[in-house]
Amino acid sequence: MTKDWYAWHTDYDQPDSALSRRLAEVRDRIAEALDSAPPGPLRAISLCAGQGRDLIPVLAAHPRGRDVTARLVELDPRNAEVARRAAAEAGLTGVQVVVGDAALTDRYAGLVPADLVLACGIFGNITDADIRATVRHCASLCATGGTVFWTRHRREPDLVPAICDWFAEEGFAPVTVSSPADGVGVGVHRFTGPPRPLEPGAAMFDFTGSDRLTHP
């Protein structure tokens, strides 16, 4: 059975849920990145953006929020409409919400390399090989000095140490990675490598869904 990714967002409204705690952590890390960002215009992209609950509220409240031109890519039009409405209500004219397959590199043409790259809610729903491939593509999506935000559960088998190694291999330095004791898996890495061209027409991953990964 295909998961209803619109209904899935209701867990964010439960203060004690793991998703709610993870969301708070991601928002804090985005705000910190904006705090330390250089002056001037900034770019942000969000893959599998859902309803934009991680990025949009931070941009709405942060002093640098209006400096950001952002593109949120989400396949479910219901979620995209929620994100679009939230951006409009916050007066974030620089936020664009696109309905489409977030795995396709062409969706980000014209806005990469970006200062903020959000890959949240993805790594628990794709194969290990696709996670590795997505990390490689992040080096094209992210500007030198830019920041990637990602999430992955810390249950066994815990893939987070390997994901950190993959980021290091692609020229990323860790900023913060939550521990298993935190109960949520949030990683932040900064790209220190040279700029890389975006590979046109590539599919970074196949969004399989955690249910199908654990119960094939």
PDB file of C-alpha atoms in Angstrom:
ATOM      1  CA  MET A   1       0.000   0.000   0.000  1.00  0.00           C
ATOM      2  CA  THR A   2       1.308   3.447  -0.903  1.00  0.00           C
ATOM      3  CA  LYS A   3       1.803   5.743   2.070  1.00  0.00           C
ATOM      4  CA  ASP A   4      -0.265   8.925   2.176  1.00  0.00           C
ATOM      5  CA  TRP A   5       2.490  11.521   2.520  1.00  0.00           C
ATOM      6  CA  TYR A   6      -0.043  14.285   3.120  1.00  0.00           C
ATOM      7  CA  ALA A   7      -1.508  12.509   6.170  1.00  0.00           C
ATOM      8  CA  TRP A   8       2.012  11.602   7.291  1.00  0.00           C
ATOM      9  CA  HIS A   9       2.615  15.258   8.161  1.00  0.00           C
ATOM     10  CA  THR A  10       0.090  15.133  11.028  1.00  0.00           C
ATOM     11  CA  ASP A  11       2.778  13.622  13.287  1.00  0.00           C
ATOM     12  CA  TYR A  12       4.533  16.981  13.169  1.00  0.00           C
ATOM     13  CA  ASP A  13       1.619  18.394  15.153  1.00  0.00           C
ATOM     14  CA  GLN A  14       2.239  15.963  18.036  1.00  0.00           C
ATOM     15  CA  PRO A  15       4.739  17.711  20.365  1.00  0.00           C
ATOM     16  CA  ASP A  16       6.157  14.443  21.722  1.00  0.00           C
ATOM     17  CA  SER A  17       6.533  12.669  18.384  1.00  0.00           C
ATOM     18  CA  ALA A  18       9.941  11.843  16.936  1.00  0.00           C
ATOM     19  CA  LEU A  19       9.062  13.819  13.817  1.00  0.00           C
ATOM     20  CA  SER A  20       8.212  16.895  15.870  1.00  0.00           C
ATOM     21  CA  ARG A  21      11.517  16.682  17.751  1.00  0.00           C
ATOM     22  CA  ARG A  22      13.414  16.170  14.511  1.00  0.00           C
ATOM     23  CA  LEU A  23      11.686  19.152  12.938  1.00  0.00           C
ATOM     24  CA  ALA A  24      12.695  21.398  15.844  1.00  0.00           C
ATOM     25  CA  GLU A  25      16.300  20.233  15.510  1.00  0.00           C
ATOM     26  CA  VAL A  26      16.408  20.896  11.767  1.00  0.00           C
ATOM     27  CA  ARG A  27      14.906  24.354  12.207  1.00  0.00           C
ATOM     28  CA  ASP A  28      17.521  25.228  14.827  1.00  0.00           C
ATOM     29  CA  ARG A  29      20.329  24.120  12.535  1.00  0.00           C
ATOM     30  CA  ILE A  30      18.929  26.144   9.591  1.00  0.00           C
ATOM     31  CA  ALA A  31      18.708  29.239  11.786  1.00  0.00           C
ATOM     32  CA  GLU A  32      22.320  28.751  12.875  1.00  0.00           C
ATOM     33  CA  ALA A  33      23.439  28.507   9.259  1.00  0.00           C
ATOM     34  CA  LEU A  34      21.627  31.737   8.450  1.00  0.00           C
ATOM     35  CA  ASP A  35      23.217  33.389  11.486  1.00  0.00           C
ATOM     36  CA  SER A  36      26.681  32.677  10.110  1.00  0.00           C
ATOM     37  CA  ALA A  37      25.937  33.171   6.404  1.00  0.00           C
ATOM     38  CA  PRO A  38      27.869  35.920   4.586  1.00  0.00           C
ATOM     39  CA  PRO A  39      25.994  39.132   3.771  1.00  0.00           C
ATOM     40  CA  GLY A  40      24.122  39.390   0.511  1.00  0.00           C
ATOM     41  CA  PRO A  41      21.704  37.209  -1.443  1.00  0.00           C
ATOM     42  CA  LEU A  42      21.444  33.533  -0.502  1.00  0.00           C
ATOM     43  CA  ARG A  43      20.076  30.497  -2.301  1.00  0.00           C
ATOM     44  CA  ALA A  44      18.272  27.487  -0.826  1.00  0.00           C
ATOM     45  CA  ILE A  45      16.821  24.307  -2.269  1.00  0.00           C
ATOM     46  CA  SER A  46      14.741  21.634  -0.551  1.00  0.00           C
ATOM     47  CA  LEU A  47      14.438  18.102  -1.934  1.00  0.00           C
ATOM     48  CA  CYS A  48      11.206  16.211  -1.181  1.00  0.00           C
ATOM     49  CA  ALA A  49      10.143  19.378   0.602  1.00  0.00           C
ATOM     50  CA  GLY A  50       6.754  18.160   1.791  1.00  0.00           C
ATOM     51  CA  GLN A  51       4.848  21.074   3.279  1.00  0.00           C
ATOM     52  CA  GLY A  52       7.976  23.139   3.797  1.00  0.00           C
ATOM     53  CA  ARG A  53       7.654  23.003   7.560  1.00  0.00           C
ATOM     54  CA  ASP A  54      11.404  22.962   8.120  1.00  0.00           C
ATOM     55  CA  LEU A  55      12.477  25.895   5.940  1.00  0.00           C
ATOM     56  CA  ILE A  56       9.535  28.280   5.554  1.00  0.00           C
ATOM     57  CA  PRO A  57       8.947  29.109   9.260  1.00  0.00           C
ATOM     58  CA  VAL A  58      12.663  29.785   9.745  1.00  0.00           C
ATOM     59  CA  LEU A  59      12.818  32.120   6.761  1.00  0.00           C
ATOM     60  CA  ALA A  60       9.676  33.878   7.973  1.00  0.00           C
ATOM     61  CA  ALA A  61      11.183  34.597  11.405  1.00  0.00           C
ATOM     62  CA  HIS A  62      14.878  35.081  10.659  1.00  0.00           C
ATOM     63  CA  PRO A  63      16.384  38.508   9.848  1.00  0.00           C
ATOM     64  CA  ARG A  64      18.091  36.972   6.801  1.00  0.00           C
ATOM     65  CA  GLY A  65      14.948  35.263   5.554  1.00  0.00           C
ATOM     66  CA  ARG A  66      14.212  37.861   2.876  1.00  0.00           C
ATOM     67  CA  ASP A  67      17.749  37.494   1.531  1.00  0.00           C
ATOM     68  CA  VAL A  68      16.962  33.907   0.512  1.00  0.00           C
ATOM     69  CA  THR A  69      15.731  32.792  -2.878  1.00  0.00           C
ATOM     70  CA  ALA A  70      14.460  29.246  -2.411  1.00  0.00           C
ATOM     71  CA  ARG A  71      13.037  26.429  -4.486  1.00  0.00           C
ATOM     72  CA  LEU A  72      11.074  23.663  -2.772  1.00  0.00           C
ATOM     73  CA  VAL A  73      10.425  20.557  -4.875  1.00  0.00           C
ATOM     74  CA  GLU A  74       7.614  18.220  -3.800  1.00  0.00           C
ATOM     75  CA  LEU A  75       5.797  15.489  -5.711  1.00  0.00           C
ATOM     76  CA  ASP A  76       2.468  15.554  -3.826  1.00  0.00           C
ATOM     77  CA  PRO A  77       0.472  18.575  -5.033  1.00  0.00           C
ATOM     78  CA  ARG A  78      -1.463  18.730  -1.747  1.00  0.00           C
ATOM     79  CA  ASN A  79       1.722  19.155   0.248  1.00  0.00           C
ATOM     80  CA  ALA A  80       3.058  21.620  -2.293  1.00  0.00           C
ATOM     81  CA  GLU A  81      -0.075  23.743  -1.964  1.00  0.00           C
ATOM     82  CA  VAL A  82       0.326  23.863   1.822  1.00  0.00           C
ATOM     83  CA  ALA A  83       3.927  25.023   1.382  1.00  0.00           C
ATOM     84  CA  ARG A  84       2.971  27.563  -1.262  1.00  0.00           C
ATOM     85  CA  ARG A  85       0.252  29.002   0.949  1.00  0.00           C
ATOM     86  CA  ALA A  86       2.583  29.193   3.978  1.00  0.00           C
ATOM     87  CA  ALA A  87       5.214  31.075   1.982  1.00  0.00           C
ATOM     88  CA  ALA A  88       2.636  33.511   0.650  1.00  0.00           C
ATOM     89  CA  GLU A  89       1.156  34.155   4.096  1.00  0.00           C
ATOM     90  CA  ALA A  90       4.657  34.854   5.423  1.00  0.00           C
ATOM     91  CA  GLY A  91       5.347  37.291   2.594  1.00  0.00           C
ATOM     92  CA  LEU A  92       8.268  35.205   1.322  1.00  0.00           C
ATOM     93  CA  THR A  93       8.170  36.276  -2.309  1.00  0.00           C
ATOM     94  CA  GLY A  94      11.524  34.615  -2.939  1.00  0.00           C
ATOM     95  CA  VAL A  95      10.205  31.135  -2.181  1.00  0.00           C
ATOM     96  CA  GLN A  96       9.124  29.031  -5.158  1.00  0.00           C
ATOM     97  CA  VAL A  97       7.306  25.715  -4.704  1.00  0.00           C
ATOM     98  CA  VAL A  98       7.541  23.270  -7.614  1.00  0.00           C
ATOM     99  CA  VAL A  99       5.437  20.135  -8.023  1.00  0.00           C
ATOM    100  CA  GLY A 100       7.621  17.429  -9.458  1.00  0.00           C
ATOM    101  CA  ASP A 101      10.102  14.610  -8.881  1.00  0.00           C
ATOM    102  CA  ALA A 102      12.695  15.946  -6.448  1.00  0.00           C
ATOM    103  CA  ALA A 103      15.182  13.257  -7.486  1.00  0.00           C
ATOM    104  CA  LEU A 104      15.810  14.887 -10.866  1.00  0.00           C
ATOM    105  CA  THR A 105      18.787  17.220 -11.007  1.00  0.00           C
ATOM    106  CA  ASP A 106      17.124  19.387 -13.658  1.00  0.00           C
ATOM    107  CA  ARG A 107      14.617  20.588 -11.039  1.00  0.00           C
ATOM    108  CA  TYR A 108      17.381  22.662  -9.456  1.00  0.00           C
ATOM    109  CA  ALA A 109      18.952  24.184 -12.551  1.00  0.00           C
ATOM    110  CA  GLY A 110      19.359  27.919 -12.234  1.00  0.00           C
ATOM    111  CA  LEU A 111      19.431  27.904  -8.426  1.00  0.00           C
ATOM    112  CA  VAL A 112      22.510  25.812  -7.727  1.00  0.00           C
ATOM    113  CA  PRO A 113      25.043  25.815  -6.321  1.00  0.00           C
ATOM    114  CA  ALA A 114      22.984  26.787  -3.269  1.00  0.00           C
ATOM    115  CA  ASP A 115      23.983  28.038   0.166  1.00  0.00           C
ATOM    116  CA  LEU A 116      21.427  25.820   1.916  1.00  0.00           C
ATOM    117  CA  VAL A 117      20.553  22.321   0.662  1.00  0.00           C
ATOM    118  CA  LEU A 118      17.832  20.412   2.520  1.00  0.00           C
ATOM    119  CA  ALA A 119      17.679  16.642   2.051  1.00  0.00           C
ATOM    120  CA  CYS A 120      15.418  15.852   5.004  1.00  0.00           C
ATOM    121  CA  GLY A 121      13.131  12.833   5.146  1.00  0.00           C
ATOM    122  CA  ILE A 122      14.900  11.142   2.243  1.00  0.00           C
ATOM    123  CA  PHE A 123      17.704   8.913   3.517  1.00  0.00           C
ATOM    124  CA  GLY A 124      15.318   6.651   5.442  1.00  0.00           C
ATOM    125  CA  ASN A 125      13.271   6.035   2.306  1.00  0.00           C
ATOM    126  CA  ILE A 126      15.871   5.142  -0.317  1.00  0.00           C
ATOM    127  CA  THR A 127      18.436   2.374  -0.719  1.00  0.00           C
ATOM    128  CA  ASP A 128      21.954   2.658   0.668  1.00  0.00           C
ATOM    129  CA  ALA A 129      23.317   2.905  -2.875  1.00  0.00           C
ATOM    130  CA  ASP A 130      20.977   5.792  -3.632  1.00  0.00           C
ATOM    131  CA  ILE A 131      21.995   7.559  -0.424  1.00  0.00           C
ATOM    132  CA  ARG A 132      25.609   7.327  -1.584  1.00  0.00           C
ATOM    133  CA  ALA A 133      24.661   8.679  -5.006  1.00  0.00           C
ATOM    134  CA  THR A 134      22.661  11.548  -3.488  1.00  0.00           C
ATOM    135  CA  VAL A 135      25.599  12.552  -1.300  1.00  0.00           C
ATOM    136  CA  ARG A 136      27.744  12.673  -4.431  1.00  0.00           C
ATOM    137  CA  HIS A 137      25.209  14.907  -6.160  1.00  0.00           C
ATOM    138  CA  CYS A 138      25.087  17.184  -3.096  1.00  0.00           C
ATOM    139  CA  ALA A 139      28.579  18.318  -4.056  1.00  0.00           C
ATOM    140  CA  SER A 140      27.020  19.794  -7.205  1.00  0.00           C
ATOM    141  CA  LEU A 141      23.923  21.168  -5.484  1.00  0.00           C
ATOM    142  CA  CYS A 142      25.877  22.919  -2.724  1.00  0.00           C
ATOM    143  CA  ALA A 143      28.074  26.004  -3.063  1.00  0.00           C
ATOM    144  CA  THR A 144      31.545  25.980  -1.585  1.00  0.00           C
ATOM    145  CA  GLY A 145      30.978  27.011   2.023  1.00  0.00           C
ATOM    146  CA  GLY A 146      27.307  26.059   1.775  1.00  0.00           C
ATOM    147  CA  THR A 147      25.504  23.701   4.125  1.00  0.00           C
ATOM    148  CA  VAL A 148      23.618  20.445   3.612  1.00  0.00           C
ATOM    149  CA  PHE A 149      20.975  19.367   6.138  1.00  0.00           C
ATOM    150  CA  TRP A 150      19.921  15.711   6.145  1.00  0.00           C
ATOM    151  CA  THR A 151      18.084  13.228   8.332  1.00  0.00           C
ATOM    152  CA  ARG A 152      18.322   9.518   8.950  1.00  0.00           C
ATOM    153  CA  HIS A 153      17.110   7.374  11.852  1.00  0.00           C
ATOM    154  CA  ARG A 154      19.682   5.961  14.295  1.00  0.00           C
ATOM    155  CA  ARG A 155      18.123   2.517  14.590  1.00  0.00           C
ATOM    156  CA  GLU A 156      20.240  -0.549  13.860  1.00  0.00           C
ATOM    157  CA  PRO A 157      21.764  -1.095  11.460  1.00  0.00           C
ATOM    158  CA  ASP A 158      22.863   2.520  11.975  1.00  0.00           C
ATOM    159  CA  LEU A 159      23.982   3.910   8.623  1.00  0.00           C
ATOM    160  CA  VAL A 160      24.801   7.415   9.901  1.00  0.00           C
ATOM    161  CA  PRO A 161      28.562   6.771  10.396  1.00  0.00           C
ATOM    162  CA  ALA A 162      28.809   5.536   6.801  1.00  0.00           C
ATOM    163  CA  ILE A 163      26.823   8.534   5.530  1.00  0.00           C
ATOM    164  CA  CYS A 164      29.260  10.846   7.339  1.00  0.00           C
ATOM    165  CA  ASP A 165      32.164   9.021   5.667  1.00  0.00           C
ATOM    166  CA  TRP A 166      30.506   9.459   2.270  1.00  0.00           C
ATOM    167  CA  PHE A 167      30.100  13.182   2.855  1.00  0.00           C
ATOM    168  CA  ALA A 168      33.775  13.415   3.843  1.00  0.00           C
ATOM    169  CA  GLU A 169      34.781  11.638   0.633  1.00  0.00           C
ATOM    170  CA  GLU A 170      32.918  14.281  -1.376  1.00  0.00           C
ATOM    171  CA  GLY A 171      34.592  17.231   0.338  1.00  0.00           C
ATOM    172  CA  PHE A 172      32.146  17.958   3.174  1.00  0.00           C
ATOM    173  CA  ALA A 173      33.121  18.743   6.755  1.00  0.00           C
ATOM    174  CA  PRO A 174      30.767  17.844   9.627  1.00  0.00           C
ATOM    175  CA  VAL A 175      29.095  20.702  11.477  1.00  0.00           C
ATOM    176  CA  THR A 176      26.909  18.618  13.755  1.00  0.00           C
ATOM    177  CA  VAL A 177      25.500  15.087  13.766  1.00  0.00           C
ATOM    178  CA  SER A 178      23.032  13.982  16.424  1.00  0.00           C
ATOM    179  CA  SER A 179      23.905  10.941  18.518  1.00  0.00           C
ATOM    180  CA  PRO A 180      21.766   7.805  18.891  1.00  0.00           C
ATOM    181  CA  ALA A 181      20.908   8.989  22.408  1.00  0.00           C
ATOM    182  CA  ASP A 182      19.182  12.069  20.976  1.00  0.00           C
ATOM    183  CA  GLY A 183      16.410   9.897  19.558  1.00  0.00           C
ATOM    184  CA  VAL A 184      16.437  11.747  16.228  1.00  0.00           C
ATOM    185  CA  GLY A 185      18.938  11.626  13.396  1.00  0.00           C
ATOM    186  CA  VAL A 186      19.907  15.053  12.044  1.00  0.00           C
ATOM    187  CA  GLY A 187      23.145  15.760  10.187  1.00  0.00           C
ATOM    188  CA  VAL A 188      24.650  19.037   9.018  1.00  0.00           C
ATOM    189  CA  HIS A 189      27.678  19.166   6.716  1.00  0.00           C
ATOM    190  CA  ARG A 190      29.483  22.096   5.088  1.00  0.00           C
ATOM    191  CA  PHE A 191      30.928  21.782   1.607  1.00  0.00           C
ATOM    192  CA  THR A 192      34.616  22.667   1.546  1.00  0.00           C
ATOM    193  CA  GLY A 193      35.432  21.349  -1.911  1.00  0.00           C
ATOM    194  CA  PRO A 194      35.665  23.167  -5.241  1.00  0.00           C
ATOM    195  CA  PRO A 195      32.493  23.893  -7.236  1.00  0.00           C
ATOM    196  CA  ARG A 196      31.200  21.012  -9.356  1.00  0.00           C
ATOM    197  CA  PRO A 197      28.917  21.278 -12.382  1.00  0.00           C
ATOM    198  CA  LEU A 198      25.363  19.992 -12.054  1.00  0.00           C
ATOM    199  CA  GLU A 199      24.890  16.745 -13.961  1.00  0.00           C
ATOM    200  CA  PRO A 200      21.951  17.358 -16.318  1.00  0.00           C
ATOM    201  CA  GLY A 201      19.184  14.803 -16.707  1.00  0.00           C
ATOM    202  CA  ALA A 202      20.288  12.670 -13.763  1.00  0.00           C
ATOM    203  CA  ALA A 203      18.079  10.892 -11.226  1.00  0.00           C
ATOM    204  CA  MET A 204      19.743  11.029  -7.824  1.00  0.00           C
ATOM    205  CA  PHE A 205      17.549   8.431  -6.130  1.00  0.00           C
ATOM    206  CA  ASP A 206      14.384   6.361  -6.312  1.00  0.00           C
ATOM    207  CA  PHE A 207      12.084   7.275  -3.411  1.00  0.00           C
ATOM    208  CA  THR A 208      11.065   3.794  -2.333  1.00  0.00           C
ATOM    209  CA  GLY A 209       9.495   4.533   1.046  1.00  0.00           C
ATOM    210  CA  SER A 210      10.495   3.077   4.409  1.00  0.00           C
ATOM    211  CA  ASP A 211       7.663   0.531   4.404  1.00  0.00           C
ATOM    212  CA  ARG A 212       8.842  -1.046   1.175  1.00  0.00           C
ATOM    213  CA  LEU A 213      12.482  -0.933   2.286  1.00  0.00           C
ATOM    214  CA  THR A 214      11.780  -2.790   5.543  1.00  0.00           C
ATOM    215  CA  HIS A 215       8.986  -5.007   4.234  1.00  0.00           C
ATOM    216  CA  PRO A 216       9.756  -5.827   0.579  1.00  0.00           C
TER     217      PRO A 216
END
